[in-house]
Amino acid sequence: MRQTFLTNDQLLFLQNEKQSLNEILDSLRTFNLSDDSLQNLRKAIDQLDELFLIVVVGEFNAGKSALINAMLGEKVLTEGVTPTTARVTLVRFGEMVSEQIVDEGFAIVTHPLALLKELNIVDSPGTNAINRQHERLTNEYVPRSDLVLFVTSADRPLTDSERLFLEKILAWGKKIVIVINKSDILEDAQSSQEVENFVRENATHILGAQPEVFSVSARQAQKAVLAASEIEQESLRAASGIIALERYITETLDDISRLELKLRNPLGVGTHLLAEAKNHNDSQTREISEDLTLSASLEGMLANYRNELAAELPPRLAEVENVLNGFENRGQDYLDNTMKLTRIFDLAKPDKIKAEFQAEVQADVAEEIDGKVRSLIDWLVDKDLNVWYQVAGALERRQAQSQRTMPTSASPQTERRRQLIDSVSTTIKAIVNQYDRKREAEQLGAFVQESVTQTALFGAGAVGIGALVATVLTTRALDVTGIVTAGALAVLGLFVIPYKRKQAKEAFRDKMAELRENLMKTLSSTFKRESESAIQRLESNITPYTSYIQGEKARLQADKETLEKLQGQLDELSLSIPKLLVRDRH
Ligand SMILES: Nc1nc2c(ncn2[C@@H]2O[C@H](COP(=O)(O)OP(=O)(O)O)[C@@H](O)[C@H]2O)c(=O)[nH]1
Ligand SMILES: [Mg+2]
């Protein structure tokens, strides 16, 4: 843009716009957009410093080159070239006509037409060209253009490929003007009107707003040059429709309108880019929704497992406690039945008392405890295995599903997710397959035994937890009650027996309570610890997956907010354009 013609406000805005757009471009670098897309914005920003740019597009053979020639007033551009040799050609001002072929896809033509001091025109090979070089047009020039002149031929107005192309440029937020060329081949004014109506209707449908439509005959306009007089020339040019189009470009599209289009152009490209990023974000968000569900359900399984353990462990431990209570009850009964006068002679025989105590009170306590502890261990091992199965199953289902539904050419994030599901699922399956119930139970049994032997009250000694506990219970019971050392009782006399019995029972009760509390505390904390470490083992195996998914969720959400913020920035710029466009009234 020729900045000397701009007001201070317009200049300031322009600087501000460039800065904002560059910021947006920088922010978008981490968004996985294609280099081409980013380049488009880069170029659209650069284009702010260039002349107004009209890009002429349309199908091959629609008469684009002929139309530009008609405007130039001479055949500068080659017409009727084959699609394979066509080039994108930039037409710009020069004192003399010249052509510079830059490469096989691009050429620069200069011409002294005064209008070219204000704008550049790009001639394109054609929208239906299946040539890679021609993609250059869409990828390079359309995003840069400030106005698109869309040329369709009157003999095949708005073909399918032209419609598709219209949709594409619409997405860039471009101003589009439609030219129906070759109007000379239509029989009369009526059919010309019909074609125009058809094009207008269809284009309005595609663009969502009514575009300017011009019917012209480039051929007629070109022929005008051959006319004898200037008056004749003018009337031929007018009849060709070219004058109306030229007037539109020079008058309707005055400096202010062009400035507006120019200022808006990169905003449209930016919006397009943001929409692309938003699409990307949306589809990724949709893609991870399955993983979020799975990740939540895995966490739910673990939480459930924790809750079940917390709820089921106490009643199972209570069963062990009941064995101890049985022991105590039998002990109390035994003391009642034994420490009495009628048994005074037996009380003097410690071996007999000891044997009786073992037979009646100790009884099967060792086996009972072993049985309860074993079933507790089995329960825990089963439950543990069960939750591993659940987790493995859920992961396997997701794995199978992801193989079916995830795109084959996936983004790095999709690849990473697939990888994580695979590796976590494989690891967990391997653990489940190698899971040896018996070994796990033995190990847990050994831990329980170890914890119990580490307590001051029980200590080491017997083999097996039941035997250990039974031995300690019995030894302590005999110690505290003193009944095996009660030979003395007989000597002490008859009157002390009731008193001694009461004392023995109390001491027995206290000791048992102490032992019981100690043992239950140890068992409870051991089982809790072991089950927690089992959960943690499982958790640590699924965490690489679940935390990645959570991270992705947070990232996508943050990205989405960034995109909204950036779009807000663009909208704000767009809103402040009208007040910059005050027409000079002089
Ligand atoms: N009848 C008629 N033919 C035209 C007109 N404009 C261009 N042509 C012819 O259509 C063919 C393609 O024109 P050209 O400008 O090369 O089309 P492009 O591929 O869109 O650039 C050429 O043979 C032109 O002479 C027109 O207004 N009327
Ligand atoms: Mg051409």
Tab-separated table of C-alpha atoms and ligand atoms in Angstrom, residues 59-67 78-81 123-125 181-185 216-220, ligand 1:
chain	number	residue	atom	x	y	z
A	59	GLU	CA	-11.519	-22.562	-15.442
A	60	PHE	CA	-8.978	-23.087	-18.112
A	61	ASN	CA	-10.168	-21.512	-21.390
A	62	ALA	CA	-12.751	-19.253	-19.728
A	63	GLY	CA	-10.982	-16.280	-21.254
A	64	LYS	CA	-9.077	-14.897	-18.283
A	65	SER	CA	-6.040	-13.944	-20.302
A	66	ALA	CA	-8.252	-12.506	-23.011
A	67	LEU	CA	-10.073	-10.404	-20.425
A	78	THR	CA	-0.893	-15.407	-24.647
A	79	GLU	CA	-4.390	-16.739	-25.119
A	80	GLY	CA	-5.511	-20.258	-25.784
A	81	VAL	CA	-2.420	-21.803	-24.227
A	123	ASP	CA	-3.483	-14.115	-14.355
A	124	SER	CA	-3.901	-17.740	-13.403
A	125	PRO	CA	-3.812	-20.927	-15.453
A	181	ASN	CA	-17.101	-13.912	-20.371
A	182	LYS	CA	-17.793	-14.765	-24.012
A	183	SER	CA	-21.222	-13.182	-23.889
A	184	ASP	CA	-20.860	-12.749	-27.660
A	185	ILE	CA	-21.543	-16.429	-28.239
A	216	VAL	CA	-18.536	-9.198	-20.945
A	217	SER	CA	-17.085	-10.253	-24.217
A	218	ALA	CA	-13.332	-10.001	-24.083
A	219	ARG	CA	-13.201	-10.797	-27.765
A	220	GLN	CA	-15.486	-7.903	-28.720
B	1	LIG	N1	-16.087	-16.112	-28.387
B	1	LIG	C1	-15.244	-15.671	-27.478
B	1	LIG	N2	-14.080	-16.307	-27.282
B	1	LIG	C2	-13.247	-15.850	-26.350
B	1	LIG	C3	-13.565	-14.722	-25.595
B	1	LIG	N3	-12.540	-14.524	-24.730
B	1	LIG	C4	-11.641	-15.471	-24.994
B	1	LIG	N4	-12.037	-16.284	-25.963
B	1	LIG	C5	-11.319	-17.401	-26.515
B	1	LIG	O1	-11.295	-18.457	-25.567
B	1	LIG	C6	-10.052	-19.122	-25.610
B	1	LIG	C7	-9.415	-19.119	-24.270
B	1	LIG	O2	-9.093	-17.821	-23.901
B	1	LIG	P1	-7.983	-17.550	-22.804
B	1	LIG	O3	-7.995	-16.118	-22.480
B	1	LIG	O4	-6.691	-18.141	-23.178
B	1	LIG	O5	-8.586	-18.367	-21.649
B	1	LIG	P2	-7.915	-18.669	-20.234
B	1	LIG	O6	-7.419	-20.061	-20.285
B	1	LIG	O7	-9.017	-18.508	-19.259
B	1	LIG	O8	-6.836	-17.679	-20.041
B	1	LIG	C8	-9.217	-18.404	-26.620
B	1	LIG	O9	-9.250	-19.071	-27.824
B	1	LIG	C9	-9.877	-17.071	-26.710
B	1	LIG	O10	-9.716	-16.494	-28.002
B	1	LIG	C10	-14.812	-14.086	-25.805
B	1	LIG	O11	-15.174	-13.094	-25.171
B	1	LIG	N5	-15.617	-14.603	-26.763
